[in-house]
Amino acid sequence: MIALFASTVSMQAQKFALIDMDYVFKNIPAYERANEQLSQVSKKWQAEVDALTTEAQTMYKNYQNEVVFLSKEQKKAKQDAIMEKEKQASELKRKYFGPEGELFKKRTALMTPIQDEVYNAVKDVADLRGYQLVLDRASDAGIIFGSPKIDISDEVLRKLGYAY
């Protein structure tokens, strides 16, 4: 009984806050600009990959139309050329969009400084207000209800210099 009471008292002494990280990031112009830049470069790179893929498909269709007229050596040469073009498309896709690809590197370079700045602002607000835990209501953390009274999103934005 005493352990249950002590546990309840210590739980009440802890302070919690919520933050909506989606809301915070959407209100930071640099984050929105970085997202737009990533979107544009992603579309450009995807167009390059698509062009190679289309070229390989066209080569294959042409091959199918010509196959009856080709010698064994010509068939092999055309098949090799098609496979090489498909390989180029696959390698380019991996280069741009793979786990350690150019898009990942660009996203890291653009977003990490902003995310670090927001994290430091959240930490400063949490330290100032005495919060032991700050939960992101925008994530899938399973928060069913969070009182707006403990939402520090606007306070973090003010700390970052964005008055809302």
mmCIF file of C-alpha atoms in Angstrom, residues 28-150:
data_model
loop_
_atom_site.group_PDB
_atom_site.id
_atom_site.type_symbol
_atom_site.label_atom_id
_atom_site.label_comp_id
_atom_site.label_asym_id
_atom_site.label_seq_id
_atom_site.Cartn_x
_atom_site.Cartn_y
_atom_site.Cartn_z
ATOM 1 C CA ILE A 28 9.257 27.121 -40.110
ATOM 2 C CA PRO A 29 9.821 28.631 -43.569
ATOM 3 C CA ALA A 30 13.293 27.070 -43.942
ATOM 4 C CA TYR A 31 11.807 23.609 -43.407
ATOM 5 C CA GLU A 32 9.146 24.204 -46.045
ATOM 6 C CA ARG A 33 11.783 25.538 -48.479
ATOM 7 C CA ALA A 34 13.963 22.483 -47.834
ATOM 8 C CA ASN A 35 10.989 20.176 -48.479
ATOM 9 C CA GLU A 36 10.236 21.978 -51.734
ATOM 10 C CA GLN A 37 13.880 21.764 -52.792
ATOM 11 C CA LEU A 38 13.906 18.022 -52.033
ATOM 12 C CA SER A 39 10.690 17.553 -53.987
ATOM 13 C CA GLN A 40 12.091 19.362 -57.031
ATOM 14 C CA VAL A 41 15.380 17.475 -57.071
ATOM 15 C CA SER A 42 13.527 14.191 -56.525
ATOM 16 C CA LYS A 43 11.297 14.883 -59.548
ATOM 17 C CA LYS A 44 14.331 15.799 -61.661
ATOM 18 C CA TRP A 45 16.184 12.630 -60.703
ATOM 19 C CA GLN A 46 13.090 10.481 -61.194
ATOM 20 C CA ALA A 47 12.721 11.930 -64.705
ATOM 21 C CA GLU A 48 16.313 10.853 -65.473
ATOM 22 C CA VAL A 49 15.600 7.316 -64.250
ATOM 23 C CA ASP A 50 12.317 7.224 -66.176
ATOM 24 C CA ALA A 51 14.074 8.353 -69.366
ATOM 25 C CA LEU A 52 16.546 5.454 -69.154
ATOM 26 C CA THR A 53 13.747 2.999 -68.355
ATOM 27 C CA THR A 54 11.704 4.252 -71.320
ATOM 28 C CA GLU A 55 14.746 3.970 -73.555
ATOM 29 C CA ALA A 56 15.238 0.342 -72.457
ATOM 30 C CA GLN A 57 11.548 -0.396 -73.095
ATOM 31 C CA THR A 58 11.743 1.154 -76.568
ATOM 32 C CA MET A 59 14.861 -0.864 -77.337
ATOM 33 C CA TYR A 60 13.025 -4.035 -76.257
ATOM 34 C CA LYS A 61 9.951 -3.251 -78.400
ATOM 35 C CA ASN A 62 12.181 -2.584 -81.408
ATOM 36 C CA TYR A 63 14.006 -5.837 -80.718
ATOM 37 C CA GLN A 64 10.711 -7.754 -80.635
ATOM 38 C CA ASN A 65 9.724 -6.258 -84.016
ATOM 39 C CA GLU A 66 13.103 -7.105 -85.580
ATOM 40 C CA VAL A 67 13.907 -10.427 -83.895
ATOM 41 C CA VAL A 68 12.856 -12.629 -86.840
ATOM 42 C CA PHE A 69 15.218 -10.756 -89.165
ATOM 43 C CA LEU A 70 18.269 -10.828 -86.870
ATOM 44 C CA SER A 71 21.152 -13.265 -86.855
ATOM 45 C CA LYS A 72 22.096 -15.050 -83.650
ATOM 46 C CA GLU A 73 24.935 -12.569 -83.054
ATOM 47 C CA GLN A 74 22.703 -9.552 -83.696
ATOM 48 C CA LYS A 75 20.090 -10.923 -81.271
ATOM 49 C CA LYS A 76 22.750 -11.378 -78.602
ATOM 50 C CA ALA A 77 24.119 -7.866 -79.190
ATOM 51 C CA LYS A 78 20.664 -6.291 -78.958
ATOM 52 C CA GLN A 79 19.776 -8.320 -75.840
ATOM 53 C CA ASP A 80 23.044 -7.248 -74.203
ATOM 54 C CA ALA A 81 22.375 -3.593 -75.086
ATOM 55 C CA ILE A 82 18.863 -3.786 -73.592
ATOM 56 C CA MET A 83 20.151 -5.415 -70.418
ATOM 57 C CA GLU A 84 22.901 -2.794 -70.153
ATOM 58 C CA LYS A 85 20.339 0.019 -70.476
ATOM 59 C CA GLU A 86 18.137 -1.603 -67.789
ATOM 60 C CA LYS A 87 21.203 -1.960 -65.565
ATOM 61 C CA GLN A 88 22.041 1.729 -66.067
ATOM 62 C CA ALA A 89 18.491 2.698 -65.050
ATOM 63 C CA SER A 90 18.644 0.470 -61.978
ATOM 64 C CA GLU A 91 22.060 1.818 -60.937
ATOM 65 C CA LEU A 92 20.932 5.408 -61.401
ATOM 66 C CA LYS A 93 17.824 4.750 -59.320
ATOM 67 C CA ARG A 94 19.943 3.226 -56.537
ATOM 68 C CA LYS A 95 22.428 6.132 -56.766
ATOM 69 C CA TYR A 96 19.669 8.716 -56.323
ATOM 70 C CA PHE A 97 17.068 6.947 -54.200
ATOM 71 C CA GLY A 98 18.903 4.103 -52.432
ATOM 72 C CA PRO A 99 19.345 3.939 -48.637
ATOM 73 C CA GLU A 100 22.614 5.898 -48.827
ATOM 74 C CA GLY A 101 21.716 7.661 -52.067
ATOM 75 C CA GLU A 102 21.906 11.277 -53.093
ATOM 76 C CA LEU A 103 18.352 12.072 -51.933
ATOM 77 C CA PHE A 104 19.109 10.685 -48.454
ATOM 78 C CA LYS A 105 22.325 12.726 -48.279
ATOM 79 C CA LYS A 106 20.586 15.895 -49.472
ATOM 80 C CA ARG A 107 17.687 15.397 -47.031
ATOM 81 C CA THR A 108 20.156 14.897 -44.186
ATOM 82 C CA ALA A 109 22.157 17.998 -45.143
ATOM 83 C CA LEU A 110 19.050 20.185 -45.416
ATOM 84 C CA MET A 111 16.905 18.855 -42.565
ATOM 85 C CA THR A 112 19.340 17.925 -39.800
ATOM 86 C CA PRO A 113 20.296 21.523 -38.891
ATOM 87 C CA ILE A 114 16.608 22.513 -38.704
ATOM 88 C CA GLN A 115 15.681 19.416 -36.693
ATOM 89 C CA ASP A 116 18.597 20.025 -34.318
ATOM 90 C CA GLU A 117 17.488 23.636 -33.821
ATOM 91 C CA VAL A 118 13.927 22.527 -33.030
ATOM 92 C CA TYR A 119 15.175 19.809 -30.682
ATOM 93 C CA ASN A 120 17.309 22.339 -28.796
ATOM 94 C CA ALA A 121 14.340 24.740 -28.534
ATOM 95 C CA VAL A 122 12.130 21.911 -27.215
ATOM 96 C CA LYS A 123 14.817 21.002 -24.697
ATOM 97 C CA ASP A 124 15.167 24.644 -23.592
ATOM 98 C CA VAL A 125 11.390 25.030 -23.126
ATOM 99 C CA ALA A 126 11.217 21.689 -21.306
ATOM 100 C CA ASP A 127 14.065 22.683 -18.993
ATOM 101 C CA LEU A 128 12.538 26.121 -18.381
ATOM 102 C CA ARG A 129 9.093 24.711 -17.569
ATOM 103 C CA GLY A 130 10.367 21.640 -15.686
ATOM 104 C CA TYR A 131 9.018 18.966 -18.045
ATOM 105 C CA GLN A 132 10.473 15.508 -17.651
ATOM 106 C CA LEU A 133 8.806 14.234 -20.816
ATOM 107 C CA VAL A 134 7.666 15.861 -24.063
ATOM 108 C CA LEU A 135 5.562 13.708 -26.402
ATOM 109 C CA ASP A 136 4.940 14.363 -30.083
ATOM 110 C CA ARG A 137 1.197 14.303 -30.667
ATOM 111 C CA ALA A 138 1.767 14.133 -34.441
ATOM 112 C CA SER A 139 3.540 10.775 -34.257
ATOM 113 C CA ASP A 140 1.891 7.404 -33.896
ATOM 114 C CA ALA A 141 2.685 7.290 -30.182
ATOM 115 C CA GLY A 142 -0.824 6.257 -29.257
ATOM 116 C CA ILE A 143 -1.881 9.505 -27.597
ATOM 117 C CA ILE A 144 -5.638 9.394 -27.301
ATOM 118 C CA PHE A 145 -6.087 12.774 -25.654
ATOM 119 C CA GLY A 146 -3.767 15.618 -24.862
ATOM 120 C CA SER A 147 -4.870 18.780 -23.192
ATOM 121 C CA PRO A 148 -4.060 21.914 -25.194
ATOM 122 C CA LYS A 149 -2.872 23.396 -21.892
ATOM 123 C CA ILE A 150 0.255 21.241 -22.012
#
